[in-house]
Amino acid sequence: MPNNSRVEVEQQGDVSFGDILKEFESHKPAREESGAPAAKGQKANATPARRGTVAGISGDWVLVDFGAKSEGVIPAADLTDAEGNLTVKRGDSFEVAVTGRNNEGLVTLSRIKGARPRDWTTLQAAFDNKEVIAGRVTGQVKGGFTVDVGARAFLPASRSGVREAAEMDKLVGQEIRCRIIKFDLDDEDLVVDRRNVLEEEAHQVRQNTLTALEEGAVVRGTVRSLASYGAFVDLGGVDGLLHVGDISWSRVADPSKELTVGDVLDLKILKLDRESGKIALGLKQMYPDPWEETAKALNVGDRINGEVTRLTDFGAFVEVLPGVEGLIHVSEMSWVKRVQRPSDVVKKGERVDAVILKLDPAARRLSLGLRQVLGNPWDTIGDRYPNGKIVEGKVTRLAKFGAFVEVEEGIDGLIHVSEFTHEKRIE
């Protein structure tokens, strides 16, 4: 057996695992399994690994025959891939370890996904070769956890890969993959690192996913988080960005009104940069472009009805079909008065009738007219005000050459200075 091998490890002050273990042994928490480490050079007191065979699958549990008097169960969620598909079937065989009993009294098992050292010699070899090994978290102690890796080891909280206190409680009893970062045979001092292994595996999964993806491909992902500019979607170890402009063909102002964290979506990969790891995704691209249908369904001169979706200084946008907006310019809102603010004529959310003035599907532009629906009052002015008719109106403006009188809203008539009186000349 080689002499003591040591590496630096994150600890609280100068406290060693040996000191923590002594304190732990003196208080022995109820949640920690009993059992002392093996003597130097002897076989370690490990939780025995057994060969299990899938005997059946029922709901949330996988039934496993592991050679005991009764069968054990593994949560189906522990045996699924990133897409939620079960990775085992009846008859499959693999290494398992007993983790306890559930509320129904059934033996609970965990699948072992790594080498399981059996004695100090194999532990030394795993340390020297920086191998990833399997272990089971058996308890929580000051500064971290105890882990059964064939002998009792210490897992610092900072190397556990868990940040939240609630998640740390859940770690106890779990089968983990870790690497020995401190090995001291004389003091039987073992320290393991799980965080680094998780990071390496996540990086590998990310690289594998990026390698498998292609621009234009359709992928399934889960909404992980939302922002004002879009949503981040987990594609199985790698995130892609679904920009707010690619959520729907209709205008989306707030992604949270369209999506919810946890939503599972089918998306198209719009852009992929494997070097930077950036992925642009599209949801609206999964559906036909409404402008293609617009070219077939609408024509210049058609009268349509739509909802006012936006107001700007220069006009109002109206959605005439899902995902298709047209603009009513301020100059097309009235025949008889100059419109300064579109909000004086229409309101957001209001439904209005309009006439299609210009249509360019290739440029995705649609010009609409509101005043054309009302008719041009100047076209019938002669019928309403024939020569010789006496009218009453309000003086709206005075000029050197006469006075303007409003005979109806938006229509002014002029009284020339020469038509005021026959009796005298008015300057």
mmCIF file with all atom_site columns, C-alpha atoms in Angstrom, residues 314-405:
data_model
loop_
_atom_site.group_PDB
_atom_site.id
_atom_site.type_symbol
_atom_site.label_atom_id
_atom_site.label_alt_id
_atom_site.label_comp_id
_atom_site.label_asym_id
_atom_site.label_entity_id
_atom_site.label_seq_id
_atom_site.pdbx_PDB_ins_code
_atom_site.Cartn_x
_atom_site.Cartn_y
_atom_site.Cartn_z
_atom_site.occupancy
_atom_site.B_iso_or_equiv
_atom_site.pdbx_formal_charge
_atom_site.auth_seq_id
_atom_site.auth_comp_id
_atom_site.auth_asym_id
_atom_site.auth_atom_id
_atom_site.pdbx_PDB_model_num
ATOM 1  C CA . PHE A 1 314 ? -48.525 58.494 -37.037 1.00 0.00 ? 314 PHE A CA 1
ATOM 2  C CA . GLY A 1 315 ? -51.503 56.154 -36.910 1.00 0.00 ? 315 GLY A CA 1
ATOM 3  C CA . ALA A 1 316 ? -53.144 53.003 -35.585 1.00 0.00 ? 316 ALA A CA 1
ATOM 4  C CA . PHE A 1 317 ? -52.308 49.341 -36.211 1.00 0.00 ? 317 PHE A CA 1
ATOM 5  C CA . VAL A 1 318 ? -55.253 47.013 -36.769 1.00 0.00 ? 318 VAL A CA 1
ATOM 6  C CA . GLU A 1 319 ? -55.061 43.179 -36.721 1.00 0.00 ? 319 GLU A CA 1
ATOM 7  C CA . VAL A 1 320 ? -57.222 42.074 -39.651 1.00 0.00 ? 320 VAL A CA 1
ATOM 8  C CA . LEU A 1 321 ? -56.252 38.373 -39.444 1.00 0.00 ? 321 LEU A CA 1
ATOM 9  C CA . PRO A 1 322 ? -54.320 36.453 -36.730 1.00 0.00 ? 322 PRO A CA 1
ATOM 10 C CA . GLY A 1 323 ? -50.723 37.615 -37.153 1.00 0.00 ? 323 GLY A CA 1
ATOM 11 C CA . VAL A 1 324 ? -51.515 40.198 -39.861 1.00 0.00 ? 324 VAL A CA 1
ATOM 12 C CA . GLU A 1 325 ? -51.603 43.888 -38.960 1.00 0.00 ? 325 GLU A CA 1
ATOM 13 C CA . GLY A 1 326 ? -52.398 46.849 -41.165 1.00 0.00 ? 326 GLY A CA 1
ATOM 14 C CA . LEU A 1 327 ? -51.744 50.563 -40.598 1.00 0.00 ? 327 LEU A CA 1
ATOM 15 C CA . ILE A 1 328 ? -54.348 53.313 -40.685 1.00 0.00 ? 328 ILE A CA 1
ATOM 16 C CA . HIS A 1 329 ? -52.296 56.465 -41.199 1.00 0.00 ? 329 HIS A CA 1
ATOM 17 C CA . VAL A 1 330 ? -53.557 59.657 -39.534 1.00 0.00 ? 330 VAL A CA 1
ATOM 18 C CA . SER A 1 331 ? -54.129 61.140 -42.984 1.00 0.00 ? 331 SER A CA 1
ATOM 19 C CA . GLU A 1 332 ? -56.629 58.344 -43.711 1.00 0.00 ? 332 GLU A CA 1
ATOM 20 C CA . MET A 1 333 ? -58.731 58.825 -40.582 1.00 0.00 ? 333 MET A CA 1
ATOM 21 C CA . SER A 1 334 ? -60.916 61.772 -41.625 1.00 0.00 ? 334 SER A CA 1
ATOM 22 C CA . TRP A 1 335 ? -61.986 63.615 -44.757 1.00 0.00 ? 335 TRP A CA 1
ATOM 23 C CA . VAL A 1 336 ? -62.821 66.891 -43.125 1.00 0.00 ? 336 VAL A CA 1
ATOM 24 C CA . LYS A 1 337 ? -60.423 67.548 -40.242 1.00 0.00 ? 337 LYS A CA 1
ATOM 25 C CA . ARG A 1 338 ? -56.731 67.299 -39.542 1.00 0.00 ? 338 ARG A CA 1
ATOM 26 C CA . VAL A 1 339 ? -56.171 64.491 -37.002 1.00 0.00 ? 339 VAL A CA 1
ATOM 27 C CA . GLN A 1 340 ? -53.375 65.326 -34.564 1.00 0.00 ? 340 GLN A CA 1
ATOM 28 C CA . ARG A 1 341 ? -53.686 62.266 -32.310 1.00 0.00 ? 341 ARG A CA 1
ATOM 29 C CA . PRO A 1 342 ? -55.006 58.871 -33.465 1.00 0.00 ? 342 PRO A CA 1
ATOM 30 C CA . SER A 1 343 ? -56.439 58.356 -29.967 1.00 0.00 ? 343 SER A CA 1
ATOM 31 C CA . ASP A 1 344 ? -58.915 61.147 -30.710 1.00 0.00 ? 344 ASP A CA 1
ATOM 32 C CA . VAL A 1 345 ? -60.496 58.892 -33.362 1.00 0.00 ? 345 VAL A CA 1
ATOM 33 C CA . VAL A 1 346 ? -59.934 55.247 -32.266 1.00 0.00 ? 346 VAL A CA 1
ATOM 34 C CA . LYS A 1 347 ? -59.057 53.431 -29.045 1.00 0.00 ? 347 LYS A CA 1
ATOM 35 C CA . LYS A 1 348 ? -56.817 50.424 -28.379 1.00 0.00 ? 348 LYS A CA 1
ATOM 36 C CA . GLY A 1 349 ? -58.910 47.237 -28.278 1.00 0.00 ? 349 GLY A CA 1
ATOM 37 C CA . GLU A 1 350 ? -61.727 48.807 -30.324 1.00 0.00 ? 350 GLU A CA 1
ATOM 38 C CA . ARG A 1 351 ? -62.982 46.972 -33.413 1.00 0.00 ? 351 ARG A CA 1
ATOM 39 C CA . VAL A 1 352 ? -63.212 49.126 -36.530 1.00 0.00 ? 352 VAL A CA 1
ATOM 40 C CA . ASP A 1 353 ? -64.142 48.767 -40.180 1.00 0.00 ? 353 ASP A CA 1
ATOM 41 C CA . ALA A 1 354 ? -61.546 49.815 -42.736 1.00 0.00 ? 354 ALA A CA 1
ATOM 42 C CA . VAL A 1 355 ? -60.823 49.581 -46.445 1.00 0.00 ? 355 VAL A CA 1
ATOM 43 C CA . ILE A 1 356 ? -57.657 48.008 -47.879 1.00 0.00 ? 356 ILE A CA 1
ATOM 44 C CA . LEU A 1 357 ? -55.746 50.714 -49.754 1.00 0.00 ? 357 LEU A CA 1
ATOM 45 C CA . LYS A 1 358 ? -52.443 48.905 -50.452 1.00 0.00 ? 358 LYS A CA 1
ATOM 46 C CA . LEU A 1 359 ? -51.369 45.264 -50.022 1.00 0.00 ? 359 LEU A CA 1
ATOM 47 C CA . ASP A 1 360 ? -47.782 43.971 -50.283 1.00 0.00 ? 360 ASP A CA 1
ATOM 48 C CA . PRO A 1 361 ? -47.460 40.454 -48.738 1.00 0.00 ? 361 PRO A CA 1
ATOM 49 C CA . ALA A 1 362 ? -43.797 40.144 -49.772 1.00 0.00 ? 362 ALA A CA 1
ATOM 50 C CA . ALA A 1 363 ? -42.916 43.252 -47.747 1.00 0.00 ? 363 ALA A CA 1
ATOM 51 C CA . ARG A 1 364 ? -45.531 42.313 -45.095 1.00 0.00 ? 364 ARG A CA 1
ATOM 52 C CA . ARG A 1 365 ? -47.209 45.706 -45.456 1.00 0.00 ? 365 ARG A CA 1
ATOM 53 C CA . LEU A 1 366 ? -50.907 46.514 -45.420 1.00 0.00 ? 366 LEU A CA 1
ATOM 54 C CA . SER A 1 367 ? -52.274 50.072 -45.678 1.00 0.00 ? 367 SER A CA 1
ATOM 55 C CA . LEU A 1 368 ? -55.811 50.726 -44.478 1.00 0.00 ? 368 LEU A CA 1
ATOM 56 C CA . GLY A 1 369 ? -58.233 53.625 -44.673 1.00 0.00 ? 369 GLY A CA 1
ATOM 57 C CA . LEU A 1 370 ? -60.826 54.517 -42.057 1.00 0.00 ? 370 LEU A CA 1
ATOM 58 C CA . ARG A 1 371 ? -62.347 57.554 -43.768 1.00 0.00 ? 371 ARG A CA 1
ATOM 59 C CA . GLN A 1 372 ? -63.150 55.512 -46.903 1.00 0.00 ? 372 GLN A CA 1
ATOM 60 C CA . VAL A 1 373 ? -65.716 53.549 -44.869 1.00 0.00 ? 373 VAL A CA 1
ATOM 61 C CA . LEU A 1 374 ? -67.544 56.753 -43.947 1.00 0.00 ? 374 LEU A CA 1
ATOM 62 C CA . GLY A 1 375 ? -67.659 58.195 -47.452 1.00 0.00 ? 375 GLY A CA 1
ATOM 63 C CA . ASN A 1 376 ? -66.314 61.547 -48.636 1.00 0.00 ? 376 ASN A CA 1
ATOM 64 C CA . PRO A 1 377 ? -68.761 64.283 -47.547 1.00 0.00 ? 377 PRO A CA 1
ATOM 65 C CA . TRP A 1 378 ? -67.446 66.547 -50.309 1.00 0.00 ? 378 TRP A CA 1
ATOM 66 C CA . ASP A 1 379 ? -68.833 64.140 -52.900 1.00 0.00 ? 379 ASP A CA 1
ATOM 67 C CA . THR A 1 380 ? -72.401 65.113 -51.903 1.00 0.00 ? 380 THR A CA 1
ATOM 68 C CA . ILE A 1 381 ? -71.802 68.701 -50.773 1.00 0.00 ? 381 ILE A CA 1
ATOM 69 C CA . GLY A 1 382 ? -73.811 70.071 -53.710 1.00 0.00 ? 382 GLY A CA 1
ATOM 70 C CA . ASP A 1 383 ? -76.865 68.026 -52.736 1.00 0.00 ? 383 ASP A CA 1
ATOM 71 C CA . ARG A 1 384 ? -76.792 69.234 -49.142 1.00 0.00 ? 384 ARG A CA 1
ATOM 72 C CA . TYR A 1 385 ? -75.978 72.868 -49.861 1.00 0.00 ? 385 TYR A CA 1
ATOM 73 C CA . PRO A 1 386 ? -77.448 73.973 -53.202 1.00 0.00 ? 386 PRO A CA 1
ATOM 74 C CA . ASN A 1 387 ? -77.049 77.552 -54.398 1.00 0.00 ? 387 ASN A CA 1
ATOM 75 C CA . GLY A 1 388 ? -79.455 79.923 -52.665 1.00 0.00 ? 388 GLY A CA 1
ATOM 76 C CA . LYS A 1 389 ? -79.935 77.785 -49.531 1.00 0.00 ? 389 LYS A CA 1
ATOM 77 C CA . ILE A 1 390 ? -79.811 79.758 -46.286 1.00 0.00 ? 390 ILE A CA 1
ATOM 78 C CA . VAL A 1 391 ? -77.584 78.138 -43.659 1.00 0.00 ? 391 VAL A CA 1
ATOM 79 C CA . GLU A 1 392 ? -76.484 78.977 -40.158 1.00 0.00 ? 392 GLU A CA 1
ATOM 80 C CA . GLY A 1 393 ? -72.939 78.411 -38.938 1.00 0.00 ? 393 GLY A CA 1
ATOM 81 C CA . LYS A 1 394 ? -70.224 79.337 -36.478 1.00 0.00 ? 394 LYS A CA 1
ATOM 82 C CA . VAL A 1 395 ? -67.431 81.731 -37.424 1.00 0.00 ? 395 VAL A CA 1
ATOM 83 C CA . THR A 1 396 ? -64.219 79.759 -36.964 1.00 0.00 ? 396 THR A CA 1
ATOM 84 C CA . ARG A 1 397 ? -61.560 82.047 -38.501 1.00 0.00 ? 397 ARG A CA 1
ATOM 85 C CA . LEU A 1 398 ? -61.095 85.623 -39.677 1.00 0.00 ? 398 LEU A CA 1
ATOM 86 C CA . ALA A 1 399 ? -58.813 86.660 -42.515 1.00 0.00 ? 399 ALA A CA 1
ATOM 87 C CA . LYS A 1 400 ? -58.151 89.939 -44.396 1.00 0.00 ? 400 LYS A CA 1
ATOM 88 C CA . PHE A 1 401 ? -60.261 88.665 -47.275 1.00 0.00 ? 401 PHE A CA 1
ATOM 89 C CA . GLY A 1 402 ? -63.209 87.390 -45.254 1.00 0.00 ? 402 GLY A CA 1
ATOM 90 C CA . ALA A 1 403 ? -64.527 84.997 -42.608 1.00 0.00 ? 403 ALA A CA 1
ATOM 91 C CA . PHE A 1 404 ? -64.716 81.200 -42.462 1.00 0.00 ? 404 PHE A CA 1
ATOM 92 C CA . VAL A 1 405 ? -67.976 79.700 -41.174 1.00 0.00 ? 405 VAL A CA 1
#
